[in-house]
């Protein structure tokens, strides 16, 4: 096999193919690869950031939860305090009311008692007057007087 | 398939020669250059197609393959070639894929393509059959037809490998002049390795030999490896039925060789060009 023009033809073909590769093959594919690499790198960075964000959010959520728990506990405590106070107040009020009612009742009883006594006195007086009248009407009779007087005494 | 009518020598010659057009130096090896152009075109068209349709999202499988090759070549370039240059990577890619495809044609069994080409020749260009073959059997006529001489493995042709080496040589000169200037390049040739004016002629001889040995070794290495492999394939094809396991083993071995030789050619090109581009 001799050296011949094939050699030159091959050199020219090589030049043409290299030029073609330089113009139409390498740039678009390389650009695509680099673009994808960038996308992937961005995606990874994004994932990292998201993970960090998630961690922060979880921490925050934990904080908020704890705060809420604390608040809840405080509120319950307050409520319990209030409850005790309310019960106390109610008890006090009820006692007061009871005392009032009792006092009023006592006063009423007292009033009734005085009224009744007054009535009784009036009746005794009337009776005394009636007894005196009767005695006067019958003139004085010991035997007769004594039973009247006894009656009078019984009526008192 | 060594028919009794065809001598062993003739068989080997048949496979090692290529169909040529033209006379003397201006002859063209049809098989070598033809297949080299076909494969080169296949390479640029398929890759350009990928480049045109390249998606930055999830790539298809062929795009993945192409991107893997490009990344592999790109990394090789990055590791060796430190000067910023946008031509070097396409050069390396073209050389690697093109030589790989040309080497790959060697894995086609040696008799397969000549038989098909000879049959096509008989069918479409029966007049070209030599006179002496008129009374041959069909298979012998097929093999006697000139079209059956068309070689399928371009890199077993020294013209092809030296043609590429010549291309690289021109690139070495171009890079040297582009990065060092004509004066710088001449100075480098004249004043290395001995930096003294009286030794300029000696340096020149030494440096020119170094310079020229680069493309020569580049082209001959590829040619020698592939040609030797082809000869072994042909010899294996001569040993009858025993060729089947032998051919298989040699072909498997050659899967390694064809990739390796393409890689070596590419790597050395990058190294030579980076040496040419480096300032001292």
Short mmCIF file of C-alpha atoms in Angstrom, two decimals:
data_model
loop_
_atom_site.label_atom_id
_atom_site.label_comp_id
_atom_site.label_asym_id
_atom_site.label_seq_id
_atom_site.Cartn_x
_atom_site.Cartn_y
_atom_site.Cartn_z
CA UNK A 1 0.00 0.00 0.00
CA UNK A 2 1.61 3.25 -1.13
CA UNK A 3 1.37 6.76 0.20
CA UNK A 4 -1.00 8.59 -2.08
CA UNK A 5 -3.53 11.36 -2.26
CA UNK A 6 -5.71 9.56 0.30
CA UNK A 7 -3.45 11.15 2.89
CA UNK A 8 -4.26 14.65 1.73
CA UNK A 9 -7.92 13.82 1.44
CA UNK A 10 -7.95 12.53 4.99
CA UNK A 11 -6.23 15.70 6.24
CA UNK A 12 -8.80 17.88 4.52
CA UNK A 13 -11.62 15.72 5.84
CA UNK A 14 -10.17 16.06 9.31
CA UNK A 15 -10.04 19.84 9.01
CA UNK A 16 -13.65 19.92 7.88
CA UNK A 17 -14.84 17.60 10.65
CA UNK A 18 -12.93 19.50 13.30
CA UNK A 19 -14.43 22.76 12.06
CA UNK A 20 -17.90 21.22 12.07
CA UNK A 21 -17.41 19.90 15.57
CA UNK A 22 -16.15 23.28 16.72
CA UNK A 23 -19.18 25.03 15.24
CA UNK A 24 -22.11 22.66 15.66
CA UNK A 25 -21.26 19.82 18.01
CA UNK A 26 -19.22 20.98 20.95
CA UNK A 27 -20.87 24.30 21.88
CA UNK A 28 -24.54 23.21 22.10
CA UNK A 29 -23.86 19.92 23.92
CA UNK A 30 -21.36 21.49 26.26
CA UNK A 31 -23.77 24.33 26.94
CA UNK A 32 -26.51 21.81 27.71
CA UNK A 33 -24.24 19.91 30.07
CA UNK A 34 -23.14 23.05 31.85
CA UNK A 35 -26.69 24.31 32.07
CA UNK A 36 -27.81 21.04 33.61
CA UNK A 37 -24.87 21.05 36.01
CA UNK A 38 -25.92 24.50 37.11
CA UNK A 39 -29.52 23.42 37.52
CA UNK A 40 -28.46 20.44 39.60
CA UNK A 41 -26.13 22.55 41.72
CA UNK A 42 -28.93 25.06 42.25
CA UNK A 43 -31.30 22.26 43.13
CA UNK A 44 -28.87 20.84 45.66
CA UNK A 45 -28.28 24.26 47.18
CA UNK A 46 -32.02 24.76 47.32
CA UNK A 47 -32.46 21.42 49.06
CA UNK A 48 -29.81 22.37 51.59
CA UNK A 49 -31.47 25.67 52.24
CA UNK A 50 -34.89 24.05 52.51
CA UNK A 51 -33.52 21.55 54.99
CA UNK A 52 -32.06 24.35 57.07
CA UNK A 53 -35.34 26.25 56.83
CA UNK A 54 -37.20 23.16 57.92
CA UNK A 55 -34.92 22.77 60.89
CA UNK A 56 -35.43 26.39 61.87
CA UNK A 57 -39.18 26.03 61.45
CA UNK A 58 -39.21 22.91 63.57
CA UNK A 59 -37.26 24.69 66.28
CA UNK A 60 -39.67 27.59 66.07
CA UNK A 61 -42.64 25.28 66.22
CA UNK A 62 -41.18 23.62 69.28
CA UNK A 63 -40.69 27.02 70.90
CA UNK A 64 -44.22 28.08 70.10
CA UNK A 65 -45.58 24.82 71.39
CA UNK A 66 -43.67 25.18 74.62
CA UNK A 67 -44.84 28.75 75.01
CA UNK A 68 -48.42 27.71 74.36
CA UNK A 69 -48.09 24.95 76.92
CA UNK A 70 -46.70 27.41 79.45
CA UNK A 71 -49.47 29.83 78.68
CA UNK A 72 -52.04 27.11 78.99
CA UNK A 73 -50.65 26.06 82.33
CA UNK A 74 -50.69 29.69 83.52
CA UNK A 75 -54.26 30.13 82.38
CA UNK A 76 -55.34 26.96 84.13
CA UNK A 77 -53.60 28.09 87.28
CA UNK A 78 -55.28 31.45 87.06
CA UNK A 79 -58.59 29.82 86.48
CA UNK A 80 -58.13 27.62 89.46
CA UNK A 81 -57.26 30.63 91.56
CA UNK A 82 -60.30 32.41 90.25
CA UNK A 83 -62.45 29.41 90.98
CA UNK A 84 -61.29 29.28 94.55
CA UNK A 85 -61.88 32.97 94.88
CA UNK A 86 -65.31 32.73 93.34
CA UNK A 87 -66.29 29.90 95.62
CA UNK A 88 -65.05 31.84 98.59
CA UNK A 89 -66.91 34.90 97.48
CA UNK A 90 -70.05 32.92 96.92
CA UNK A 91 -69.71 31.29 100.32
CA UNK A 92 -69.22 34.64 101.95
CA UNK A 93 -72.16 36.10 100.15
CA UNK A 94 -74.34 33.14 101.04
CA UNK A 95 -73.29 33.41 104.66
CA UNK A 96 -74.07 37.07 104.64
CA UNK A 97 -77.42 36.42 103.05
CA UNK A 98 -78.14 33.73 105.56
CA UNK A 99 -77.22 36.06 108.38
CA UNK A 100 -79.36 38.75 106.89
CA UNK A 101 -82.30 36.44 106.45
CA UNK A 102 -81.82 35.13 109.95
CA UNK A 103 -81.61 38.59 111.38
CA UNK A 104 -84.67 39.64 109.48
CA UNK A 105 -86.54 36.57 110.66
CA UNK A 106 -85.49 37.20 114.20
CA UNK A 107 -86.63 40.78 113.90
CA UNK A 108 -89.92 39.65 112.49
CA UNK A 109 -90.38 37.13 115.25
CA UNK A 110 -89.50 39.82 117.75
CA UNK A 111 -92.01 42.15 116.18
CA UNK A 112 -94.67 39.46 116.20
CA UNK A 113 -93.85 38.71 119.77
CA UNK A 114 -94.16 42.33 120.81
CA UNK A 115 -97.37 42.62 118.82
CA UNK A 116 -98.75 39.51 120.45
CA UNK A 117 -97.72 40.75 123.86
CA UNK A 118 -99.39 44.05 123.16
CA UNK A 119 -102.52 42.17 122.11
CA UNK A 120 -102.29 40.05 125.18
CA UNK A 121 -101.87 43.07 127.36
CA UNK A 122 -104.87 44.66 125.74
CA UNK A 123 -106.85 41.50 126.26
CA UNK A 124 -105.67 41.21 129.88
CA UNK A 125 -106.64 44.76 130.39
CA UNK A 126 -109.98 44.11 128.79
CA UNK A 127 -110.36 40.98 130.84
CA UNK A 128 -109.39 42.82 133.95
CA UNK A 129 -111.91 45.46 133.14
CA UNK A 130 -114.48 42.78 132.31
CA UNK A 131 -113.63 40.92 135.50
CA UNK A 132 -113.88 44.11 137.47
CA UNK A 133 -117.14 44.88 135.84
CA UNK A 134 -118.51 41.48 136.73
CA UNK A 135 -117.29 41.75 140.27
CA UNK A 136 -118.86 45.06 140.58
CA UNK A 137 -122.08 43.73 139.15
CA UNK A 138 -122.29 40.82 141.58
CA UNK A 139 -121.10 42.87 144.48
CA UNK A 140 -118.46 41.40 146.40
CA UNK A 141 -118.78 37.63 147.01
CA UNK A 142 -115.69 35.82 148.24
CA UNK A 143 -116.67 32.51 146.93
CA UNK A 144 -117.94 34.00 143.77
CA UNK A 145 -115.00 36.34 143.58
CA UNK A 146 -112.44 33.70 144.01
CA UNK A 147 -113.49 31.70 140.98
CA UNK A 148 -113.53 34.80 138.87
CA UNK A 149 -110.15 35.70 140.09
CA UNK A 150 -108.98 32.20 139.45
CA UNK A 151 -110.32 32.38 135.93
CA UNK A 152 -108.59 35.67 135.55
CA UNK A 153 -105.40 34.16 136.73
CA UNK A 154 -105.79 31.30 134.31
CA UNK A 155 -106.42 33.65 131.49
CA UNK A 156 -103.26 35.58 132.19
CA UNK B 1 -12.31 -18.99 3.80
CA UNK B 2 -9.32 -20.16 1.90
CA UNK B 3 -10.66 -21.79 -1.20
CA UNK B 4 -8.28 -24.16 -2.84
CA UNK B 5 -8.36 -22.04 -5.99
CA UNK B 6 -7.23 -18.97 -4.13
CA UNK B 7 -3.73 -19.10 -2.78
CA UNK B 8 -3.04 -18.02 0.78
CA UNK B 9 -0.90 -15.20 -0.49
CA UNK B 10 -3.63 -14.03 -2.80
CA UNK B 11 -6.14 -14.16 0.03
CA UNK B 12 -3.97 -12.05 2.27
CA UNK B 13 -3.21 -9.60 -0.50
CA UNK B 14 -6.87 -9.37 -1.29
CA UNK B 15 -7.62 -8.26 2.23
CA UNK B 16 -4.70 -5.93 2.72
CA UNK B 17 -5.19 -4.03 -0.52
CA UNK B 18 -7.75 -1.38 -1.10
CA UNK B 19 -9.55 -0.46 -4.27
CA UNK B 20 -7.86 2.60 -5.73
CA UNK B 21 -8.95 5.16 -8.25
CA UNK B 22 -6.34 7.05 -10.20
CA UNK B 23 -2.67 6.53 -10.87
CA UNK B 24 0.51 7.14 -8.93
CA UNK B 25 0.49 9.62 -6.10
CA UNK B 26 -2.88 11.09 -7.01
CA UNK B 27 -4.63 7.80 -6.53
CA UNK B 28 -7.37 7.61 -3.91
CA UNK B 29 -7.95 4.58 -1.71
CA UNK B 30 -11.67 4.23 -2.13
CA UNK B 31 -12.41 1.99 0.84
CA UNK B 32 -10.20 3.80 3.30
CA UNK B 33 -11.18 7.34 2.48
CA UNK B 34 -14.77 6.40 1.68
CA UNK B 35 -15.41 4.67 4.98
CA UNK B 36 -13.47 7.31 6.84
CA UNK B 37 -15.75 9.98 5.36
CA UNK B 38 -18.88 7.91 5.98
CA UNK B 39 -17.93 7.34 9.62
CA UNK B 40 -16.82 10.93 10.14
CA UNK B 41 -20.09 12.15 8.70
CA UNK B 42 -21.99 9.68 10.87
CA UNK B 43 -20.16 11.11 13.86
CA UNK B 44 -20.76 14.78 13.17
CA UNK B 45 -24.34 14.31 12.00
CA UNK B 46 -25.39 12.23 14.99
CA UNK B 47 -23.57 14.47 17.44
CA UNK B 48 -24.85 17.64 15.82
CA UNK B 49 -28.34 16.15 15.95
CA UNK B 50 -27.91 15.58 19.66
CA UNK B 51 -26.52 19.10 20.00
CA UNK B 52 -29.52 20.55 18.22
CA UNK B 53 -32.02 18.60 20.29
CA UNK B 54 -29.98 18.74 23.49
CA UNK B 55 -32.21 19.27 26.46
CA UNK B 56 -30.98 20.74 29.69
CA UNK B 57 -33.55 18.67 31.52
CA UNK B 58 -33.59 14.89 31.69
CA UNK B 59 -31.56 13.69 28.70
CA UNK B 60 -32.40 10.74 26.48
CA UNK B 61 -30.16 7.70 26.38
CA UNK B 62 -28.27 8.69 23.26
CA UNK B 63 -27.78 12.18 24.59
CA UNK B 64 -26.45 10.59 27.79
CA UNK B 65 -23.95 8.57 25.78
CA UNK B 66 -22.84 11.61 23.80
CA UNK B 67 -22.57 13.68 26.97
CA UNK B 68 -20.50 10.97 28.62
CA UNK B 69 -18.09 10.98 25.70
CA UNK B 70 -17.95 14.76 25.68
CA UNK B 71 -17.38 14.90 29.41
CA UNK B 72 -14.66 12.24 29.16
CA UNK B 73 -12.88 14.12 26.38
CA UNK B 74 -13.43 17.42 28.17
CA UNK B 75 -11.84 16.08 31.34
CA UNK B 76 -8.87 14.66 29.44
CA UNK B 77 -8.36 18.06 27.84
CA UNK B 78 -8.75 19.89 31.13
CA UNK B 79 -6.18 17.70 32.85
CA UNK B 80 -3.56 18.17 30.17
CA UNK B 81 -4.15 21.41 28.38
CA UNK B 82 -3.79 24.35 30.73
CA UNK B 83 -4.02 27.21 28.26
CA UNK B 84 -7.52 28.49 27.59
CA UNK B 85 -8.40 27.47 24.06
CA UNK B 86 -11.75 26.66 22.55
CA UNK B 87 -10.45 24.70 19.58
CA UNK B 88 -8.61 21.98 21.46
CA UNK B 89 -11.65 20.19 22.89
CA UNK B 90 -13.46 19.84 19.54
CA UNK B 91 -10.21 18.58 18.00
CA UNK B 92 -9.84 15.96 20.71
CA UNK B 93 -13.49 14.95 20.45
CA UNK B 94 -13.35 14.62 16.67
CA UNK B 95 -10.16 12.58 16.79
CA UNK B 96 -11.36 10.28 19.54
CA UNK B 97 -14.79 9.45 18.16
CA UNK B 98 -13.72 9.34 14.54
CA UNK B 99 -10.75 7.04 15.15
CA UNK B 100 -12.84 4.91 17.45
CA UNK B 101 -15.49 4.46 14.76
CA UNK B 102 -12.84 3.68 12.11
CA UNK B 103 -11.19 1.18 14.44
CA UNK B 104 -14.59 -0.31 15.22
CA UNK B 105 -14.98 -1.39 11.59
CA UNK B 106 -12.23 -3.89 12.21
CA UNK B 107 -14.58 -5.95 14.33
CA UNK B 108 -16.64 -6.70 11.22
CA UNK B 109 -15.47 -10.18 10.15
CA UNK B 110 -12.82 -9.83 7.45
CA UNK B 111 -14.69 -11.67 4.70
CA UNK B 112 -18.08 -10.20 5.31
CA UNK B 113 -17.75 -6.80 3.70
CA UNK B 114 -15.67 -7.92 0.67
CA UNK B 115 -18.27 -10.58 -0.06
CA UNK B 116 -21.16 -8.14 0.11
CA UNK B 117 -19.26 -5.49 -1.86
CA UNK B 118 -18.28 -8.08 -4.49
CA UNK B 119 -21.88 -9.23 -4.83
CA UNK B 120 -23.09 -5.68 -5.20
CA UNK B 121 -20.33 -5.18 -7.77
CA UNK B 122 -21.37 -8.24 -9.73
CA UNK B 123 -24.98 -7.14 -9.68
CA UNK B 124 -24.47 -3.52 -10.71
CA UNK B 125 -21.14 -3.48 -12.49
CA UNK B 126 -20.64 -6.96 -13.92
CA UNK B 127 -18.47 -5.59 -16.75
CA UNK B 128 -15.72 -4.79 -14.28
CA UNK B 129 -15.11 -8.49 -13.64
CA UNK B 130 -11.65 -9.43 -14.93
CA UNK B 131 -11.48 -11.66 -18.02
CA UNK B 132 -9.76 -14.53 -16.25
CA UNK B 133 -12.58 -14.93 -13.77
CA UNK B 134 -15.27 -15.62 -16.32
CA UNK B 135 -15.37 -19.35 -15.60
CA UNK B 136 -14.96 -19.14 -11.85
CA UNK B 137 -17.60 -20.29 -9.38
CA UNK B 138 -19.97 -17.64 -8.04
CA UNK B 139 -18.08 -17.04 -4.83
CA UNK B 140 -14.77 -16.83 -6.67
CA UNK B 141 -16.26 -14.38 -9.12
CA UNK B 142 -17.53 -12.31 -6.22
CA UNK B 143 -14.06 -12.22 -4.73
CA UNK B 144 -12.44 -11.48 -8.08
CA UNK B 145 -14.62 -8.45 -8.67
CA UNK B 146 -12.70 -5.24 -8.05
CA UNK B 147 -15.37 -3.87 -5.72
CA UNK B 148 -14.67 -6.70 -3.31
CA UNK B 149 -11.31 -5.07 -2.71
CA UNK B 150 -12.91 -2.10 -1.02
CA UNK B 151 -11.46 -2.05 2.47
CA UNK B 152 -13.77 -1.46 5.40
CA UNK B 153 -11.25 -0.56 8.11
CA UNK B 154 -9.77 2.85 7.29
CA UNK B 155 -7.23 2.87 10.11
CA UNK B 156 -5.44 -0.16 8.64
CA UNK B 157 -4.52 2.20 5.78
CA UNK B 158 -1.32 4.12 6.47
CA UNK B 159 -2.62 7.00 4.36
CA UNK B 160 -5.51 7.53 6.70
CA UNK B 161 -3.50 7.46 9.90
CA UNK B 162 -0.71 9.59 8.44
CA UNK B 163 -3.32 11.93 7.03
CA UNK B 164 -4.64 12.52 10.52
CA UNK B 165 -1.10 12.81 11.85
CA UNK B 166 -0.42 15.41 9.16
CA UNK B 167 -3.48 17.29 10.36
CA UNK B 168 -2.14 17.19 13.90
CA UNK B 169 1.28 18.32 12.65
CA UNK B 170 -0.25 21.35 10.98
CA UNK B 171 -2.12 22.05 14.21
CA UNK B 172 1.15 21.80 16.18
CA UNK B 173 2.76 24.35 13.86
CA UNK B 174 -0.32 26.54 14.04
CA UNK B 175 -0.51 26.43 17.82
CA UNK B 176 3.21 27.10 18.16
CA UNK B 177 3.02 30.15 15.96
CA UNK B 178 -0.26 31.36 17.43
CA UNK B 179 0.91 31.17 21.05
CA UNK B 180 4.62 31.98 20.69
CA UNK B 181 4.70 34.03 17.55
CA UNK B 182 6.82 33.16 14.56
CA UNK B 183 9.91 34.56 16.24
CA UNK B 184 9.24 32.77 19.49
CA UNK B 185 8.75 29.49 17.69
CA UNK B 186 11.95 29.95 15.67
CA UNK B 187 13.80 30.89 18.83
CA UNK B 188 12.56 27.79 20.58
CA UNK B 189 13.71 25.63 17.69
CA UNK B 190 17.12 27.32 17.61
CA UNK B 191 18.00 27.75 21.28
CA UNK B 192 16.84 24.53 22.91
CA UNK B 193 18.21 22.41 24.37
CA UNK B 194 21.56 24.29 24.23
CA UNK B 195 21.17 27.98 24.76
CA UNK B 196 24.22 29.23 22.86
CA UNK B 197 24.42 30.87 19.44
CA UNK B 198 27.20 28.61 18.23
CA UNK B 199 25.02 25.55 18.72
CA UNK B 200 22.06 26.88 16.74
CA UNK B 201 22.48 24.49 13.78
CA UNK B 202 22.82 21.52 16.10
CA UNK B 203 19.75 22.61 18.04
CA UNK B 204 17.80 23.11 14.83
CA UNK B 205 18.52 19.59 13.65
CA UNK B 206 17.62 18.15 17.03
CA UNK B 207 14.43 20.14 17.38
CA UNK B 208 13.27 19.51 13.83
CA UNK B 209 13.73 15.78 14.33
CA UNK B 210 11.73 16.03 17.54
CA UNK B 211 9.05 18.05 15.79
CA UNK B 212 8.73 15.72 12.84
CA UNK B 213 8.93 12.57 14.93
CA UNK B 214 5.72 13.62 16.66
CA UNK B 215 3.30 13.18 13.74
CA UNK B 216 5.28 10.25 12.35
CA UNK B 217 5.10 8.31 15.60
CA UNK B 218 1.48 9.33 16.04
CA UNK B 219 0.40 8.05 12.65
CA UNK B 220 2.59 4.97 12.58
CA UNK B 221 1.56 3.87 16.07
CA UNK B 222 -2.08 3.80 15.12
CA UNK B 223 -1.40 2.25 11.74
CA UNK B 224 0.98 -0.37 13.15
CA UNK B 225 -1.40 -1.52 15.86
CA UNK B 226 -4.40 -1.72 13.64
CA UNK B 227 -2.60 -3.18 10.64
CA UNK B 228 -1.01 -5.89 12.78
CA UNK B 229 -4.37 -6.67 14.28
CA UNK B 230 -5.88 -6.90 10.81
CA UNK B 231 -3.15 -9.27 9.66
CA UNK B 232 -3.85 -11.50 12.64
CA UNK B 233 -7.55 -11.44 11.82
CA UNK B 234 -6.77 -12.49 8.26
CA UNK B 235 -4.43 -15.26 9.39
CA UNK B 236 -7.06 -16.50 11.83
CA UNK B 237 -9.56 -16.53 8.99
CA UNK B 238 -7.26 -18.96 7.16
CA UNK B 239 -7.30 -21.76 9.72
CA UNK B 240 -10.66 -23.30 8.92
CA UNK B 241 -13.23 -24.05 11.62
CA UNK B 242 -10.77 -23.35 14.43
CA UNK B 243 -11.06 -19.70 13.46
CA UNK B 244 -14.35 -19.37 15.33
CA UNK B 245 -13.02 -19.43 18.92
CA UNK B 246 -9.78 -17.76 17.85
CA UNK B 247 -11.58 -15.01 16.04
CA UNK B 248 -13.83 -14.48 19.03
CA UNK B 249 -10.89 -14.22 21.42
CA UNK B 250 -8.98 -11.85 19.16
CA UNK B 251 -12.06 -9.72 18.57
CA UNK B 252 -12.68 -9.42 22.30
CA UNK B 253 -9.08 -8.40 22.76
CA UNK B 254 -9.51 -5.88 20.00
CA UNK B 255 -12.40 -4.20 21.74
CA UNK B 256 -9.74 -3.04 24.16
CA UNK B 257 -7.24 -2.17 21.44
CA UNK B 258 -9.56 -0.03 19.34
CA UNK B 259 -10.65 2.13 22.28
CA UNK B 260 -7.14 2.33 23.63
CA UNK B 261 -5.59 3.36 20.32
CA UNK B 262 -8.25 6.01 19.76
CA UNK B 263 -7.63 7.29 23.28
CA UNK B 264 -3.84 7.30 22.83
CA UNK B 265 -4.09 9.21 19.57
CA UNK B 266 -6.36 11.77 21.21
CA UNK B 267 -4.25 12.06 24.35
CA UNK B 268 -1.00 12.49 22.43
CA UNK B 269 -2.61 15.11 20.24
CA UNK B 270 -3.64 17.04 23.33
CA UNK B 271 -0.16 16.66 24.84
CA UNK B 272 1.62 17.78 21.66
CA UNK B 273 -0.69 20.75 21.25
CA UNK B 274 -0.33 21.74 24.89
CA UNK B 275 3.47 21.56 24.48
CA UNK B 276 3.11 23.74 21.42
CA UNK B 277 0.95 26.24 23.29
CA UNK B 278 3.07 26.41 26.43
CA UNK B 279 5.37 29.36 26.85
CA UNK B 280 8.78 28.62 28.27
#
